[in-house]
mmCIF file of C-alpha atoms in Angstrom:
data_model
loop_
_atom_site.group_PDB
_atom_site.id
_atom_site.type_symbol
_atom_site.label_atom_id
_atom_site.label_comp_id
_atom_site.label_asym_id
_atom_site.label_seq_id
_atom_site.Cartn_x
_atom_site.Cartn_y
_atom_site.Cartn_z
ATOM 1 C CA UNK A 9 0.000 0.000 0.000
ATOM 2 C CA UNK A 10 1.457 3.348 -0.787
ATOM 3 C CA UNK A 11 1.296 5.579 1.942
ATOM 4 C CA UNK A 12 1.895 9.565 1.402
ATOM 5 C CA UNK A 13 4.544 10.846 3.029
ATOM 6 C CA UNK A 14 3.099 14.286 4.536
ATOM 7 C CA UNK A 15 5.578 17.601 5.432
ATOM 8 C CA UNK A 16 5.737 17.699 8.974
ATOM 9 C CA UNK A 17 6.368 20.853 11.340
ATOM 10 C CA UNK A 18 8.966 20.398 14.034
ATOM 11 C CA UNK A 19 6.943 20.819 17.681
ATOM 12 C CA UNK A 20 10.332 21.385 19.930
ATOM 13 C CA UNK A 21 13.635 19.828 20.466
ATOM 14 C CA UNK A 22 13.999 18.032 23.426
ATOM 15 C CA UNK A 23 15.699 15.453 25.395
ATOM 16 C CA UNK A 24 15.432 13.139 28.179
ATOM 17 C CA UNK A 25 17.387 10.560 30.298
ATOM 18 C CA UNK A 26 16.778 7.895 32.342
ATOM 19 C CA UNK A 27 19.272 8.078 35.048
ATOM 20 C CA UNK A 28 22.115 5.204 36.086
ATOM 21 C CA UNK A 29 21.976 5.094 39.630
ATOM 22 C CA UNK A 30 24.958 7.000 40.407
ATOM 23 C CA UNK A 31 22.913 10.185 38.856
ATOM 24 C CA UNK A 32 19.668 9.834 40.628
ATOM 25 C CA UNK A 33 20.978 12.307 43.628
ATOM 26 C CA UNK A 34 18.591 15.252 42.851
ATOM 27 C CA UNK A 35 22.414 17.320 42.965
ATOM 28 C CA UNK A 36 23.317 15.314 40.457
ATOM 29 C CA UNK A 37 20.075 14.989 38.078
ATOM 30 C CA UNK A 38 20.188 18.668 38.430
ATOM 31 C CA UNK A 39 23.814 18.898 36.608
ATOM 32 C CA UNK A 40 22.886 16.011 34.111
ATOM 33 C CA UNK A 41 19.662 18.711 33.402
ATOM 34 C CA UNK A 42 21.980 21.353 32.590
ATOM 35 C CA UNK A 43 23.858 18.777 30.516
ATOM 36 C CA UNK A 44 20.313 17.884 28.856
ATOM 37 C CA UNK A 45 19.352 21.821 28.332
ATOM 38 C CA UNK A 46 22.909 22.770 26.592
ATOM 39 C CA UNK A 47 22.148 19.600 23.773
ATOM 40 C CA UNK A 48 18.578 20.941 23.301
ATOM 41 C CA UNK A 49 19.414 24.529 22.486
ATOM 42 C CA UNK A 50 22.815 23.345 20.572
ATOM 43 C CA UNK A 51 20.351 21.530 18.016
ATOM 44 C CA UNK A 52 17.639 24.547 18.071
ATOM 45 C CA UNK A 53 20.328 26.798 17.341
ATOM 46 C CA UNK A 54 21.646 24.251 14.779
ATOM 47 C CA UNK A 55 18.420 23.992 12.552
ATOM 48 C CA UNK A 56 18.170 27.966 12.880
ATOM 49 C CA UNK A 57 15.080 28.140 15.237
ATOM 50 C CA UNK A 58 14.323 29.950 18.415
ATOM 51 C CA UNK A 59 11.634 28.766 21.212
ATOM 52 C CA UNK A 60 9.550 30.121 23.649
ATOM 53 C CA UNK A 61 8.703 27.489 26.372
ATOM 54 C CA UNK A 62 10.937 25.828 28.261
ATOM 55 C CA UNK A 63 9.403 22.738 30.349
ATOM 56 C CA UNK A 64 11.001 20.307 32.864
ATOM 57 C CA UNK A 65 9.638 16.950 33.878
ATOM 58 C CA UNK A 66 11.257 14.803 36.854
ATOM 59 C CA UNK A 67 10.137 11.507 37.509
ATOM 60 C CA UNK A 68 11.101 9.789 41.125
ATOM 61 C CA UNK A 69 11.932 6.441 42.457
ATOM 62 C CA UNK A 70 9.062 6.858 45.008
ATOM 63 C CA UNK A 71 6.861 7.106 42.145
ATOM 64 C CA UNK A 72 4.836 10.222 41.258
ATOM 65 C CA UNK A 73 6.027 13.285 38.363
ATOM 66 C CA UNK A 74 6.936 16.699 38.871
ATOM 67 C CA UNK A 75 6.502 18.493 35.642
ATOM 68 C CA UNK A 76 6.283 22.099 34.791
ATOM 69 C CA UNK A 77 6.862 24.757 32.073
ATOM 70 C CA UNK A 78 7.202 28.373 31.737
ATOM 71 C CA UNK A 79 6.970 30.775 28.533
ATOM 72 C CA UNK A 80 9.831 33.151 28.122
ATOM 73 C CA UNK A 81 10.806 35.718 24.502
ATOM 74 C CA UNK A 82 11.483 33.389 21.609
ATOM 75 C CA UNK A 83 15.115 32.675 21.638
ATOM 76 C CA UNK A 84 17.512 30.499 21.232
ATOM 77 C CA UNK A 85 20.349 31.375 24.353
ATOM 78 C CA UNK A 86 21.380 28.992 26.181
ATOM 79 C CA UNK A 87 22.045 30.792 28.997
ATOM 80 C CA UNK A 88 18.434 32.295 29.207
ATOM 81 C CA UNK A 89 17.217 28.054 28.982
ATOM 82 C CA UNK A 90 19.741 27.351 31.561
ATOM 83 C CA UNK A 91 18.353 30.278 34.150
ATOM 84 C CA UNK A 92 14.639 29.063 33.510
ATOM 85 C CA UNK A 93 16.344 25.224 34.130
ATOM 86 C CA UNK A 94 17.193 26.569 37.752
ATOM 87 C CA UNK A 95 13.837 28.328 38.368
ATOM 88 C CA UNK A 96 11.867 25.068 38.253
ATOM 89 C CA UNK A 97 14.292 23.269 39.811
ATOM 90 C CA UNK A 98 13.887 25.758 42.422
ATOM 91 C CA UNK A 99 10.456 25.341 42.442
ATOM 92 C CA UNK A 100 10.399 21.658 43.084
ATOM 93 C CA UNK A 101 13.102 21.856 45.529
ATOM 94 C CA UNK A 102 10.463 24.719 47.925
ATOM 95 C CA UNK A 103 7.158 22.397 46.890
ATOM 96 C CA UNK A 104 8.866 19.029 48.520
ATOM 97 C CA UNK A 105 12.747 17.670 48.622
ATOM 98 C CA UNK A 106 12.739 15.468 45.660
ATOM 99 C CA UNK A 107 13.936 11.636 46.802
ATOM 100 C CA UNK A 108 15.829 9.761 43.954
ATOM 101 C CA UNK A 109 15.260 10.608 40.712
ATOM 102 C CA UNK A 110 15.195 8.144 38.168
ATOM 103 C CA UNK A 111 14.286 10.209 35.283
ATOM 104 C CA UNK A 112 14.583 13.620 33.978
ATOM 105 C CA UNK A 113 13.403 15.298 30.728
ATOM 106 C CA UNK A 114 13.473 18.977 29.345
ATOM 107 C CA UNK A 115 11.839 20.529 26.456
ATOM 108 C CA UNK A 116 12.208 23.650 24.295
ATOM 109 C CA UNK A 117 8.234 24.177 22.737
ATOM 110 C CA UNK A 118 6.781 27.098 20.948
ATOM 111 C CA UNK A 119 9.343 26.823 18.620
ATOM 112 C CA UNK A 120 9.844 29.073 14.906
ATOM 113 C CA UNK A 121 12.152 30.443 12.580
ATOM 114 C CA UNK A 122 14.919 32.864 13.907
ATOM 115 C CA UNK A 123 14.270 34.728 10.361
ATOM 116 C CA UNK A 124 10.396 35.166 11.555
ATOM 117 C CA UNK A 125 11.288 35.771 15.094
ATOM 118 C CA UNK A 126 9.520 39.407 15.801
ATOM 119 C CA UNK A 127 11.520 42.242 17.149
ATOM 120 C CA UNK A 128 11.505 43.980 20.218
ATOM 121 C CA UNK A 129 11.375 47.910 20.806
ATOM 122 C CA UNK A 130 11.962 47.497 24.773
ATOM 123 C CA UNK A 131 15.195 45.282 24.096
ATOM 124 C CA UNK A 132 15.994 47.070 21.351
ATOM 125 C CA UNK A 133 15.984 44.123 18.970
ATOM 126 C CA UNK A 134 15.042 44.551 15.508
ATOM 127 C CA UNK A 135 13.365 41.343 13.830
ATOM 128 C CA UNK A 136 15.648 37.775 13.357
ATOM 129 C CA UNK A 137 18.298 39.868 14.956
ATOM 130 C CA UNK A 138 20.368 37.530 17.325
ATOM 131 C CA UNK A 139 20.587 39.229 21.158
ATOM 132 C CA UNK A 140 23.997 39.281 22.638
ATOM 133 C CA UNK A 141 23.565 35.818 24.389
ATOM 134 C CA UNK A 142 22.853 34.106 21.147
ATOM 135 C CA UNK A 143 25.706 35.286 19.900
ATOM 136 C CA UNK A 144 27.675 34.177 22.596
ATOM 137 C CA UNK A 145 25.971 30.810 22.557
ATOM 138 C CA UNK A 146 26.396 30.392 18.810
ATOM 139 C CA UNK A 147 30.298 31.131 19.625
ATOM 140 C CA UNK A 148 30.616 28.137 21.962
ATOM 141 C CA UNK A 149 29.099 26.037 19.164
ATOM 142 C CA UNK A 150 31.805 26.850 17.021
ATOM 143 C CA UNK A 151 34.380 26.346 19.749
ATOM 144 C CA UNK A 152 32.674 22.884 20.366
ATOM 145 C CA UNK A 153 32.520 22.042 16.438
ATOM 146 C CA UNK A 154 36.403 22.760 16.381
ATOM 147 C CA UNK A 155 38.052 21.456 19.927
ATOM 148 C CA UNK A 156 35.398 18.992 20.188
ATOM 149 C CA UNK A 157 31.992 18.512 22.149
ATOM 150 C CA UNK A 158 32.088 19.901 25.548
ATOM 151 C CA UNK A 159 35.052 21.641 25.164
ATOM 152 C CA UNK A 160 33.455 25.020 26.650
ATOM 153 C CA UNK A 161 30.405 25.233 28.484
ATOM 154 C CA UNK A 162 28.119 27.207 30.199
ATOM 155 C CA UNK A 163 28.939 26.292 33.659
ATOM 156 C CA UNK A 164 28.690 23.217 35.455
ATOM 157 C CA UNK A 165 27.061 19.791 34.125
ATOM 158 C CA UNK A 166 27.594 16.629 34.429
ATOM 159 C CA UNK A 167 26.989 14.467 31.293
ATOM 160 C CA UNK A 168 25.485 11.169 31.448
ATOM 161 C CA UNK A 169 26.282 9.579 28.305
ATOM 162 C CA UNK A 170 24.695 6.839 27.118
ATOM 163 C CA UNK A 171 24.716 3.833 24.515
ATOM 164 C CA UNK A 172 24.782 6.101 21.786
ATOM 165 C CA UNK A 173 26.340 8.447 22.715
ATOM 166 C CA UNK A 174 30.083 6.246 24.429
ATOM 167 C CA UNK A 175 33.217 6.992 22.341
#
């Protein structure tokens, strides 16, 4: 049977990770977050798009999900993903001390086209104009496409490599 093969529009860029348990420390899911967020936004940057919703979803040994997201200025710095990253964690952290975490996922939603991205007068930004922090985040790419991934980084992480991604 033939079946059409349709265009499809890309939703976000995400990723998640089901923690070893050596990472399942909520100190040490936090860090493999930060890991998680710095992928995300290297491939958003990568296929030219910005986003503007950044969610978080933790999943614990105990059982039970924490899971929230926030909207923020389409963009596509890392840094800016990385302080929202920290927020919810925050949150979590004052609603009840996460136990063991044996699963963590973060994605970047609302996404577009940097070249449709509006402007902003109060910034000033004028439209698909990249901010200062994009800049500097699309500098560490090249620094990581040159010295090798994870060369530079924004701060700590921990990554928590997995099948795929050994060698």
């Amino acid at each position: 049977m033939d079946i059409p093969l349709i265009a499809t529009e890309r939703g976000g860029f995400g990723n998640s990770k089901v923690l070893s348990p050596e990472y399942r420390d909520p100190r040490r899911a936090y860090l493999v977050g930060r890991w998680l967020v710095e992928k995300a936004t290297a491939r958003l940057r990568r296929d030219g798009r910005v986003a503007g919703r950044f969610s978080l979803s933790v999943s614990f040994m105990a059982g039970g999900v924490w899971s929230r997201n926030v909207s923020c200025f389409p963009t596509q710095d890392t840094a800016i993903f990385l302080r929202l990253h920290r927020a919810l964690w925050v949150r979590l952290w004052r609603s009840a001390r996460p136990g063991a975490v044996i699963s963590l996922g973060v994605h970047l939603g609302d996404v577009g086209l940097l070249q449709d991205r509006r402007g902003d007068l109060l910034m000033p930004l004028a439209p698909a104009e990249l901010t200062r922090g994009e800049r500097v985040s699309r500098a560490l790419d090249q620094i990581n496409a040159r010295h090798g991934d994870g060369a530079i980084r924004f701060g700590m992480n921990t990554p928590h490599p997995g099948f795929f991604e050994r060698g």
